[in-house]
CSV table of C-alpha atoms in Angstrom, one decimal:
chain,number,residue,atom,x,y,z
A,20,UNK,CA,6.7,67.0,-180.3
A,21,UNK,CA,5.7,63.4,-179.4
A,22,UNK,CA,5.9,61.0,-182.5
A,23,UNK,CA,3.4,58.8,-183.8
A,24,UNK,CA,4.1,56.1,-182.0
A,25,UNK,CA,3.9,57.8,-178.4
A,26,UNK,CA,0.4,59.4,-179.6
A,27,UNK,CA,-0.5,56.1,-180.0
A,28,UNK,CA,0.6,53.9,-177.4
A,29,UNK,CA,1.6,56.2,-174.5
A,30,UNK,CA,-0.7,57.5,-171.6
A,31,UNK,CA,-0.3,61.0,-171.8
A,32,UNK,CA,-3.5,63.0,-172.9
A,33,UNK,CA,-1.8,65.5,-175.9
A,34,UNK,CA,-4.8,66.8,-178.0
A,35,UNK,CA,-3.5,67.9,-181.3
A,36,UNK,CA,-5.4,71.1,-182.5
A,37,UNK,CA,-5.4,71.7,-185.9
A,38,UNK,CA,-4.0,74.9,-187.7
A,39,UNK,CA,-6.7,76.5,-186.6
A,40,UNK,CA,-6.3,75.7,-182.7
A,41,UNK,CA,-9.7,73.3,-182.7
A,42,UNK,CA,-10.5,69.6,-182.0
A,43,UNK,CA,-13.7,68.0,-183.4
A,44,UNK,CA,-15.6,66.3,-180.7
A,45,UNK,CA,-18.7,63.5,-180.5
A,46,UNK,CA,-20.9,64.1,-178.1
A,47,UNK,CA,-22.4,60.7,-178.2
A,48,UNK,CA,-25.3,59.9,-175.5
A,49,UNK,CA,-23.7,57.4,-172.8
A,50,UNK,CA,-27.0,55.6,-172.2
A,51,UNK,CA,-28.4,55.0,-175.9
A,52,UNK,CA,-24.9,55.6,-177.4
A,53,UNK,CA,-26.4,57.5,-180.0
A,54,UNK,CA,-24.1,60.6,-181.6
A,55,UNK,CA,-25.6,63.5,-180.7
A,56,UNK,CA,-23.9,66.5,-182.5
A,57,UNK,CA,-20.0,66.8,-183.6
A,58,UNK,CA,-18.4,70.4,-182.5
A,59,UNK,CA,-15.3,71.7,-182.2
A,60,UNK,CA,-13.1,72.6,-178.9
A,61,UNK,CA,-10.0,75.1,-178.9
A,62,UNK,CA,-7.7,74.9,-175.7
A,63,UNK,CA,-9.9,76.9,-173.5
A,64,UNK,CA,-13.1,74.8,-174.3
A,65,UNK,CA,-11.2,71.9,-173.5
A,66,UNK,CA,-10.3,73.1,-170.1
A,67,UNK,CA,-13.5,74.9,-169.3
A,68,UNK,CA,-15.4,71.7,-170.4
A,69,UNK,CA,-13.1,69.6,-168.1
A,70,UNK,CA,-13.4,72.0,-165.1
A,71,UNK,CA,-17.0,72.1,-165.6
A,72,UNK,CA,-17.9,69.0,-166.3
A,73,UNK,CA,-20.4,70.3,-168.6
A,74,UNK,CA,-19.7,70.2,-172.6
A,75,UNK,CA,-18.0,73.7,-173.9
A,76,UNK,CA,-17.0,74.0,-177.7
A,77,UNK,CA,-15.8,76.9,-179.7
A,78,UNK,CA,-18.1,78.6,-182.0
A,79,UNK,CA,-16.6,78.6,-185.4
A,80,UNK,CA,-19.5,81.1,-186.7
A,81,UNK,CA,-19.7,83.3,-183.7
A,82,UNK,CA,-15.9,82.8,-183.5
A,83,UNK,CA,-16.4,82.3,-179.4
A,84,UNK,CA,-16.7,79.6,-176.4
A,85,UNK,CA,-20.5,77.9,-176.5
A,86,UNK,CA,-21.5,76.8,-173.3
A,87,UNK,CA,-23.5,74.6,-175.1
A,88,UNK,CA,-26.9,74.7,-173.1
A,89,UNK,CA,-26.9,78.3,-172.0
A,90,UNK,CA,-29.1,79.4,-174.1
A,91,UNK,CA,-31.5,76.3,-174.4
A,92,UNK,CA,-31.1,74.4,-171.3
A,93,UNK,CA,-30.1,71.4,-173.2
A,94,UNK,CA,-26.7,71.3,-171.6
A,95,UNK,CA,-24.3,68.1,-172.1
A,96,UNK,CA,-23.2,66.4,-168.5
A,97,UNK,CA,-19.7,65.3,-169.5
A,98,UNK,CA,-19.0,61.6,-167.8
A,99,UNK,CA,-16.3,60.5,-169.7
A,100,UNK,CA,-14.1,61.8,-172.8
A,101,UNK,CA,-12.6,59.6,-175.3
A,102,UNK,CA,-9.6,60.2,-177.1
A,103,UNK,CA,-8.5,58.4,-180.7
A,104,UNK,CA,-5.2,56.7,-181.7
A,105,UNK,CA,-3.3,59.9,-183.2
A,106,UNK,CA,-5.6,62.1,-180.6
A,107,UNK,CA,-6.6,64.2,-183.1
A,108,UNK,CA,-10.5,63.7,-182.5
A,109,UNK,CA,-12.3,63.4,-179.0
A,110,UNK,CA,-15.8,61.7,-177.7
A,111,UNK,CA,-17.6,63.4,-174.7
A,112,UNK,CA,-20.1,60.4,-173.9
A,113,UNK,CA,-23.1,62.7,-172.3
A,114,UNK,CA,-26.1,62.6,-170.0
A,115,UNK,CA,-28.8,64.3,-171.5
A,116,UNK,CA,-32.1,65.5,-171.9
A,117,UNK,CA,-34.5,65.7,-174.8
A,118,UNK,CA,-34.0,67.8,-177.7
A,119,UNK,CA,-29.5,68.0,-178.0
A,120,UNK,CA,-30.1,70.1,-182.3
A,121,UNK,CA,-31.2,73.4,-182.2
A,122,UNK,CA,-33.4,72.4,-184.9
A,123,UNK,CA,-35.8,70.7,-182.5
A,124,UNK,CA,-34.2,66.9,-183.3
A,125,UNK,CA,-32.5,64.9,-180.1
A,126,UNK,CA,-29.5,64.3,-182.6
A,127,UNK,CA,-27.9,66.4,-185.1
A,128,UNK,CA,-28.1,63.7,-187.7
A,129,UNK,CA,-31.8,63.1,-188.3
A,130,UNK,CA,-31.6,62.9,-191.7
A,131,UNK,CA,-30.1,60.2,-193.9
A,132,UNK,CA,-29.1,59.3,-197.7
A,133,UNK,CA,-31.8,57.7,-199.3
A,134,UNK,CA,-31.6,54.4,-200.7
A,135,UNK,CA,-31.4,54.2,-204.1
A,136,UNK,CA,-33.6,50.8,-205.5
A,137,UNK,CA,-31.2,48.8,-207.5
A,138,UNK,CA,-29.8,50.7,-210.3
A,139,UNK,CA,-29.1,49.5,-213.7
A,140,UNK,CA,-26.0,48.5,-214.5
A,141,UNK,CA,-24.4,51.5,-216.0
A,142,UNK,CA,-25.9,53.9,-214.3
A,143,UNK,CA,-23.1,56.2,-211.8
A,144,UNK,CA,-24.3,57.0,-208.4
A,145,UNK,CA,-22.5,59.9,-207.1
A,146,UNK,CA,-23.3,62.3,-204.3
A,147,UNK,CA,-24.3,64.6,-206.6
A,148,UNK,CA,-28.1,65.2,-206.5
A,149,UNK,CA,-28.6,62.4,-203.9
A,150,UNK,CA,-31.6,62.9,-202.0
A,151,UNK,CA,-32.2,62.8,-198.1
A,152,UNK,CA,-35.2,61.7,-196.1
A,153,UNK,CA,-36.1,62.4,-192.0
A,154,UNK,CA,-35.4,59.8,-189.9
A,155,UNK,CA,-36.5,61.1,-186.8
A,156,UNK,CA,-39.3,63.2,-185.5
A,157,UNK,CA,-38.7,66.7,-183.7
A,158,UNK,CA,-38.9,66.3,-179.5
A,159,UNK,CA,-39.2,70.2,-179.0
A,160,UNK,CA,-40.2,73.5,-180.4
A,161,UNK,CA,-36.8,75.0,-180.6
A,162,UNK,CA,-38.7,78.7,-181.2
A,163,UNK,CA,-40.0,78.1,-177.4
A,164,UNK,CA,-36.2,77.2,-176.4
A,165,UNK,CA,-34.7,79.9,-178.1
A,166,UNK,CA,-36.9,83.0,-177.2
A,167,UNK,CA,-35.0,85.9,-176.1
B,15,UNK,CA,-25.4,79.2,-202.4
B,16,UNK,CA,-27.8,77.5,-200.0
B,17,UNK,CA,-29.2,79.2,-196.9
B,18,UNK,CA,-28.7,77.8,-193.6
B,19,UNK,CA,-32.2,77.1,-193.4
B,20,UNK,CA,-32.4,75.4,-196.6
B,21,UNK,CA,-29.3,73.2,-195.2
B,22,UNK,CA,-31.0,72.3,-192.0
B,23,UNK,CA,-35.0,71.6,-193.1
B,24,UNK,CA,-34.5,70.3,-196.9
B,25,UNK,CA,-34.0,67.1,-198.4
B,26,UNK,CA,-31.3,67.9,-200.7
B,27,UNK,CA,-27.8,66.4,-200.0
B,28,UNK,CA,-25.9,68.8,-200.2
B,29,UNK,CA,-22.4,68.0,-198.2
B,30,UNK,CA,-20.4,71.1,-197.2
B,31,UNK,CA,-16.7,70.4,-197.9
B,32,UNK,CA,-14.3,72.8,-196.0
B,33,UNK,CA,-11.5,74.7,-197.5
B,34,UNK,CA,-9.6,72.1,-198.5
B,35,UNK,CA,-12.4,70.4,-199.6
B,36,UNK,CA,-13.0,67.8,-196.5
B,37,UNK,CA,-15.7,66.6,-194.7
B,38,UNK,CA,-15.6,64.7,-191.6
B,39,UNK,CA,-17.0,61.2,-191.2
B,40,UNK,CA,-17.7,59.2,-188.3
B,41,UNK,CA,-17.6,55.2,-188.6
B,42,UNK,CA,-20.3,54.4,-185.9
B,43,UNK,CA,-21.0,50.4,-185.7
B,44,UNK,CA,-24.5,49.8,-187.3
B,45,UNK,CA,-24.7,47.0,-184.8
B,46,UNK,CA,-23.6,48.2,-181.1
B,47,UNK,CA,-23.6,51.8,-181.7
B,48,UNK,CA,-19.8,52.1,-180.9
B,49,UNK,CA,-17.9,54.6,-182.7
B,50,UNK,CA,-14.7,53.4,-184.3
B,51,UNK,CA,-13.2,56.0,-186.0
B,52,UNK,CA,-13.6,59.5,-187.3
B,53,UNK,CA,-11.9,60.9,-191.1
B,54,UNK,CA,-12.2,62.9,-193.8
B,55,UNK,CA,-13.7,62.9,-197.2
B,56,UNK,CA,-13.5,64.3,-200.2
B,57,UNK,CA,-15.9,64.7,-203.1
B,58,UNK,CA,-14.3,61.2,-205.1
B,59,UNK,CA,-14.0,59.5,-201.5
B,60,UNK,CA,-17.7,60.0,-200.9
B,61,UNK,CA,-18.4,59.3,-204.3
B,62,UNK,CA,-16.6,55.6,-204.2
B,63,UNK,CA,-18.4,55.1,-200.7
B,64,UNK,CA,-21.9,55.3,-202.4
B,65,UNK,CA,-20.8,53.4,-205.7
B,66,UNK,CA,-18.7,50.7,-203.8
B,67,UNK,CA,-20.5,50.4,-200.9
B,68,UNK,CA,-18.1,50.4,-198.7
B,69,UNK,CA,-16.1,53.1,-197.0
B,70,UNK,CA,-13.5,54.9,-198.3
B,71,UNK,CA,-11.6,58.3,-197.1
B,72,UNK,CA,-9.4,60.6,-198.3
B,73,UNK,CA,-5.7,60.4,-196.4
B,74,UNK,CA,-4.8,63.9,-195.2
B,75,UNK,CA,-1.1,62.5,-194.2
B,76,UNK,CA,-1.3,60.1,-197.6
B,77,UNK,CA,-3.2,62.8,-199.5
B,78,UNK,CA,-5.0,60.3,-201.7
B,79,UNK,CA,-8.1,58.2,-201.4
B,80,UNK,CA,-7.7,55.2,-199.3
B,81,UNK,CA,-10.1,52.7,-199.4
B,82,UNK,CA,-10.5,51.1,-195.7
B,83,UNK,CA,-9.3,48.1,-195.2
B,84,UNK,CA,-8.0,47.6,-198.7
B,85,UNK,CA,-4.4,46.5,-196.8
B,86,UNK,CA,-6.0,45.0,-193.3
B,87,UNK,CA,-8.7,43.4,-194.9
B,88,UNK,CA,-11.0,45.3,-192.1
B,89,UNK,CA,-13.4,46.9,-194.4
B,90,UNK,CA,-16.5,48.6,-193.5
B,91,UNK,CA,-19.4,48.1,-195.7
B,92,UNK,CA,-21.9,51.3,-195.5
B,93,UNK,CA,-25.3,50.3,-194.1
B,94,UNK,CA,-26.4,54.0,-193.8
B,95,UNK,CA,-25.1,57.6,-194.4
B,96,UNK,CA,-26.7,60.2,-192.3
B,97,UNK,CA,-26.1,63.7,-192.1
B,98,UNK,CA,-26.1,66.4,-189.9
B,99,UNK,CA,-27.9,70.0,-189.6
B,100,UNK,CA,-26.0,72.0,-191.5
B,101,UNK,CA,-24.4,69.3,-193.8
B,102,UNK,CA,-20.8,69.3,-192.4
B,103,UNK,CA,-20.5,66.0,-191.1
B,104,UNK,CA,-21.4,62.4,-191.7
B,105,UNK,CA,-21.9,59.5,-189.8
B,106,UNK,CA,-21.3,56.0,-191.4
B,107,UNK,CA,-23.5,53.4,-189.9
B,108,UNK,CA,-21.3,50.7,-190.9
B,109,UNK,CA,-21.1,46.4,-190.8
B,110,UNK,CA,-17.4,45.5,-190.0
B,111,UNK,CA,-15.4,42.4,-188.8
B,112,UNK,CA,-13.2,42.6,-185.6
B,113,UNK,CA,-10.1,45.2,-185.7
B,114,UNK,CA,-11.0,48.7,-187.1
B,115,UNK,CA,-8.0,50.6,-185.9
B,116,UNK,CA,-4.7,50.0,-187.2
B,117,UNK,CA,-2.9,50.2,-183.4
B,118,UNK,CA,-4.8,46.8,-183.2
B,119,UNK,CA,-8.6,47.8,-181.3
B,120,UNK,CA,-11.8,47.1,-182.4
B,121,UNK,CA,-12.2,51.5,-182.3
B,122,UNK,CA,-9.8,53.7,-182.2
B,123,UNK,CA,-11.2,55.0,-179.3
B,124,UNK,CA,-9.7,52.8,-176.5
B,125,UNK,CA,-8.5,55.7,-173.9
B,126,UNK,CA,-10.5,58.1,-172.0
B,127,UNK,CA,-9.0,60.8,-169.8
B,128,UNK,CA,-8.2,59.4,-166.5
B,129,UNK,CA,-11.1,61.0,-163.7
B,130,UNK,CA,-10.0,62.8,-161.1
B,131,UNK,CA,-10.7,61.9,-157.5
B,132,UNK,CA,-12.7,65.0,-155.9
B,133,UNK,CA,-9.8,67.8,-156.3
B,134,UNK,CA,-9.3,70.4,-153.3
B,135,UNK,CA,-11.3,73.5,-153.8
B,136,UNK,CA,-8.2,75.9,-155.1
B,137,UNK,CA,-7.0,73.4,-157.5
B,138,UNK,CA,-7.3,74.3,-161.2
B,139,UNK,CA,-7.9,70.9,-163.4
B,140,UNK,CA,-6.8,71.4,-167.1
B,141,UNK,CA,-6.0,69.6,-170.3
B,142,UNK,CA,-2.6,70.0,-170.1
B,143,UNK,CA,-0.8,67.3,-167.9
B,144,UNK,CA,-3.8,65.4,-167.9
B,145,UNK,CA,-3.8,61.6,-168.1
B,146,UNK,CA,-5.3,58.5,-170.0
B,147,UNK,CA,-6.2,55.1,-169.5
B,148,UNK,CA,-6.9,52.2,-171.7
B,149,UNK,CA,-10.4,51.1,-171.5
B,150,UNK,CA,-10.0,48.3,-174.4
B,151,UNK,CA,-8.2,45.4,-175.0
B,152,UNK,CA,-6.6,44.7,-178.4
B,153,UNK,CA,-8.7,42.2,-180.8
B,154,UNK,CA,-5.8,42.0,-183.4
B,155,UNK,CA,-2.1,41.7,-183.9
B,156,UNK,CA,-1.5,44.5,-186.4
B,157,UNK,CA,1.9,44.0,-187.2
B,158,UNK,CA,0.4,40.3,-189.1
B,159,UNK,CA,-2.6,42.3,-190.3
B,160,UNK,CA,-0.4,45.0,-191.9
B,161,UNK,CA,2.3,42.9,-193.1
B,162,UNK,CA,3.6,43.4,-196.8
């Protein structure tokens, strides 16, 4: 067990899985530097995606790897991973090509909190019923991509 | 109960907290694009981010709300909140000063996994065993930062 000081300081790659054996990783775009998606690794992915050199997570719905691009063809080309301070959280920085969300968006976040005008003074903002708007158009048709 | 559709195509904000009522959130730089650090959320947390303005998590290791940068004086004031396809993550486009992670770097990404030179065909490359490098310098002394 390294402490917190070692995670922190120390050279030694230790990726500390959660209690369910996962990592959340960025894939953030290393031209543009835009975040792309945010998945999760377990052990295997990690090593598969390192082998590779392609982006691997584990599925938390399908409970499985994702080659992430096997289906689609919008695969991840892995050129450098990041760790943080306590190494509890990775980066993949990614080559890529158009269209990373399933949904037919390059990035996962293409939708943000809208700006409320200025509110009057004792009204409470809260997350609560807070509305989104797009912020980005769609670069595919993901029911071409996706066609069995 | 929303559908997953309804999740990825509407424009209701509706954050998915996990089990122990969490969501991730990624601090991206509003300016450079640079990611400087990923935590968690609650409800209250995201709540006090809208109303304040500026960012604050929820301490899984503290288990309370902590206010960023309410110690180190390196806030982060909230620019934008997006969100991704199925609501389970948020990115934080954020305006901040110099020194967001508390070892003393601007992110609290400053390591990437050491690249390998081209390994001979047999060898298997893995996680485990694996090394880092620095690929920041520190912008802050946090032991003044940090002081009580």
């Amino acid at each position: 067990m390294s402490t917190k000081h070692n995670l922190e300081e120390n050279l030694k790659f230790e990726p500390q899985f959660d209690e369910n054996g996962l990592i959340p990783a960025i894939a953030q775009d290393a031209r543009s530097g835009q975040v792309l998606m945010v998945a999760y690794m377990n052990r295997e992915a990690l090593d598969v995606t390192i082998q590779s050199g392609y982006a691997t997570y584990f599925s938390r719905s399908r409970q499985k790897l994702w080659k992430k691009g096997e289906e689609s063809g919008h695969r991840q080309k892995v050129e450098q991973i990041l760790v943080d301070c306590d190494q509890d959280c990775l980066i993949l920085k990614v080559a890529v090509d158009a269209g990373q969300c399933h949904v037919g968006y390059q990035s996962c976040f293409y939708r943000a909190l809208k700006q409320s005008p200025e509110l009057p003074e004792k009204s409470v903002s809260s997350a609560t019923g807070k509305e989104l708007e797009f912020i980005a158009k769609k670069v595919y048709d993901p029911r071409e991509a996706y066609k069995k």
